[in-house]
Amino acid sequence: MTTPVVLSTKLRDVVGGRTATALQKAFDLVTVHDLLMYLPRRYTRRGELTDFASLREGELVTVMARIKRVTTRPMRQRRGSITEVIVTDGQSDLSLTFFRKPWGTKLTPGLVGLFAGKTSRYNQKLQLTHPECNIFDGADTDASLDVDTVTAFADEILPVYPASASMASWKISQAVRMVLEQVDWASEPDPLPPQTAQRHHLVGLEQAYEGIHRPATDAQVVEGQRRIRWDEALALQTVLAVRRQRLTSQSAQARMKQNSGLLADFDEKLPFVLTAGQREIGDQIFEDLAQEHPMHRLLQGEVGSGKTLVALRAMLAVVDAGGQAALLAPTEVLAAQHARSIRTLLGALARGGQLDGAANGTQVALITGSMSAATKRKEMLAAASGEVGIVIGTHAILEDKVTFADLGLVVVDEQHRFGVEQRAALAQKSLDGKRPHVLVMTATPIPRTVAITVFGDLDVSVLRELPGGRAAITTHVVPAREKPGFLERTWERVREEVSQGHQAYVVCPRIVATDVEDDGLVVADDVLDEFGAEEAGDRGPEAALPMASVEDVAAELAAGPLRGVRLEVLHGRMPGDEKDAIMRRFSSETAVASGIDVLVSTTVIEVGVDVPNATVMVVMDADRFGVSQLHQLRGRIGRGGHPGLCLLVTSAEPGSPGRERLEVVSGTVDGFELARVDLSTRREGDVLGADQSGRKSSLRNLSLLRDEDIIVAARSEAEAIVESDPTLASHPALAALASTLAGDEAADWLDRS
Ligand code: ADP
Ligand code: MG
């Protein structure tokens, strides 16, 4: 009795040692499941010749072509002969060169076959040198084909696999067929519950793999792919559903909103009315805070939509209820700015215990890594004693030394800069097994599929409207190479704004010209990856040019176009107190008082910086930034009721991907629309960047753009499954699939209970 072949069976027991070794070496495929999940890149029909016009030099290709002519001639320099085979796609020819005549291959004019190899150029023409050949000669070697007629033969759909030099597509195909013949599907449990399959008209596993690897019709391919994507979506959503459920089983101290206290006083003195969104989300948060399990809410909203205010009201409610709140910012500049603006907003309420403070006031502490040891110790003591209600800081807060008397709420600003590890450390700061409530704020608009996938364990609130008084931002592309006059005009515009008492930002991708590394906060190349700019190789010829750097641009502007204008630089490599001093001077009420008209910086100023008097932003080499990031950047201007002008300087060619992105950014100010565009220019794996979720490798076949319907439906199926079977005891196959996904997330904070 042999054991049945199932998905977990090792390939070497099914396809033989040699093929198994080759498959492992070339593609790291070890099990039957690995091979069946190695999906064809595309499909072709025997009758359909490959269009040679689509071939590029230096690529590994598999082409279907008809043999036209075969000539053999002796080599000039050496012994032996060269065989040249001319094949055609019906339009043009391609030359195949063999230094040895391929053994056992019928190179007969008129026959059609598959040829695989690397394209190279010889005498201006593309050729394949010593390609692998698979000729269809009618008496097909593959007995399983069951070819009835010539038409059926020509019509057969052939999968084309991503091949390697040592493993041609049809060899993979042979191995897959061999595997499909042997799998005992009755012994393979299906991870998809039958009701789910029925409800969504999904084919079984066997049918899915057959459809993908040896389809009779196009429809079978589609059905097969849909089923595979469903598996992936369901497994992922199951992981998230289990986690959400675990969250609700954790305990937290309920923090009830009080009828009188800081919050009530604050609301009463507020110089403006809350937007409807701010009020509704505020109420939702108060409800969350009153629960005995921790809130985990994501607050999304465009820059300037008033998130900070929502967060502050939540913090005040917690302080009223006897707890403390921590606000974590991604950089020291932002932490300091949050501290300033929150102290301003609170006024006397932030000076509890002081002579000029409100009687029921609290205190706001700022703790950052670069402050003096003495100051830090003082602030930390205050946090530990409970004297301070609101603690603001960077990751430094998470150092073990900082303790809280009673931490009730943690607000995390700009979560995409904030690692899972830090969140975990913070959760450890809870008292007697009770965790703090968590509110995460982000200004990066997140499309729905990403929200329920990457942030699938958080409840999501969105602030859609901007508070009144915000003026429009106009964005223009400045093609510096084609129209040098536009660049001159750009600096004139900056001078004009400055002469009216306004301020300007000039943003560069690098600190110094020779730099490989940028900031330590945002590395330019990270930015490119994170925000979906093209791969280095795809950037086109302009990629070779050095990128604009803060130091060069500042020097050039000071010496020329902006001479006499008060100009300073800011970047992540400056000491914290220096950065802070510059930011403070730049953000004073008016330019006259601040002493800085133009700030030349890296993306340090990206997130949350609020200088209402700044009206122009010039982004140098703007094509080096991603769509969402440019949108974030321009959110820094037009905040003070003055219209904003954003100028995107670029040397990217018209029509190049970089240039197209800029046109998109200048064409709309809808952040959600831009987020969608951003998503479409990225590879899926990058969307779930490892630092965000550790889930980088898991989305193999699912597309967050294309498969929105599947993802949304899978989420509700997963929810129902986990609700009725929290430990997945009666769904072992689904549990197994889910745990392979969750496997690399051992470090995830939510799992550390
Ligand atoms: P975000 O954090 O979402 O970027 P902020 O909370 O910093 O936005 O708000 C941006 C500006 O708008 C701040 O100056 C803030 O005081 C102001 N603001 C917030 N809410 C309102 C409102 N309802 N009406 C008027 N101004 C508001
Ligand atoms: Mg803000």
Coordinates of C-alpha atoms and ligand atoms in Angstrom, one line a residue, residues 270 272-275 278 301-310 338 345 413 441 443 463 467-468 470 608 610 612 636 639, ligand 1:
L270 CA -13.1 75.9 21.3
F272 CA -14.7 76.9 16.1
V273 CA -17.5 74.4 15.6
L274 CA -16.5 70.7 15.1
T275 CA -17.2 69.4 11.7
Q278 CA -15.2 65.2 14.0
G301 CA -8.2 61.9 7.1
E302 CA -6.5 64.2 4.7
V303 CA -3.9 66.5 6.1
G304 CA -5.7 69.3 7.8
S305 CA -8.9 67.4 8.2
G306 CA -8.7 67.9 12.0
K307 CA -7.5 64.5 13.2
T308 CA -5.3 66.0 15.9
L309 CA -8.3 67.7 17.4
V310 CA -10.2 64.4 17.5
H338 CA 2.4 68.4 18.5
L345 CA -5.1 74.5 22.0
D413 CA 0.4 59.5 14.6
M441 CA -4.0 58.4 12.9
A443 CA -3.2 61.1 6.6
L463 CA -12.8 62.2 8.3
P467 CA -12.8 72.2 8.2
G468 CA -13.9 75.5 6.6
R470 CA -9.1 76.0 3.7
G608 CA 1.8 67.0 10.1
D610 CA 1.5 73.1 10.2
P612 CA -0.4 78.4 7.9
R636 CA 1.7 71.5 4.0
R639 CA -3.5 75.9 5.3
Ligands
ADP1 P1 -4.7 67.0 10.8 O1 -4.1 66.5 12.1 O2 -5.8 66.1 10.3 O3 -3.7 67.3 9.7 P2 -5.3 69.2 12.4 O4 -6.0 68.6 13.5 O5 -3.9 69.5 12.6 O6 -5.5 68.3 11.1 O7 -6.1 70.5 11.9 C1 -5.7 71.4 11.0 C2 -6.0 72.8 11.4 O8 -7.4 73.0 11.3 C3 -5.5 73.1 12.8 O9 -5.1 74.4 12.8 C4 -6.8 73.0 13.6 O10 -6.8 73.8 14.7 C5 -7.9 73.4 12.6 N1 -9.2 72.8 12.8 C6 -9.4 71.6 13.3 N2 -10.8 71.4 13.3 C7 -11.4 72.5 12.9 C8 -12.8 72.9 12.8 N3 -13.8 72.1 13.1 N4 -13.0 74.1 12.3 C9 -12.0 75.0 12.0 N5 -10.7 74.7 12.1 C10 -10.4 73.4 12.6

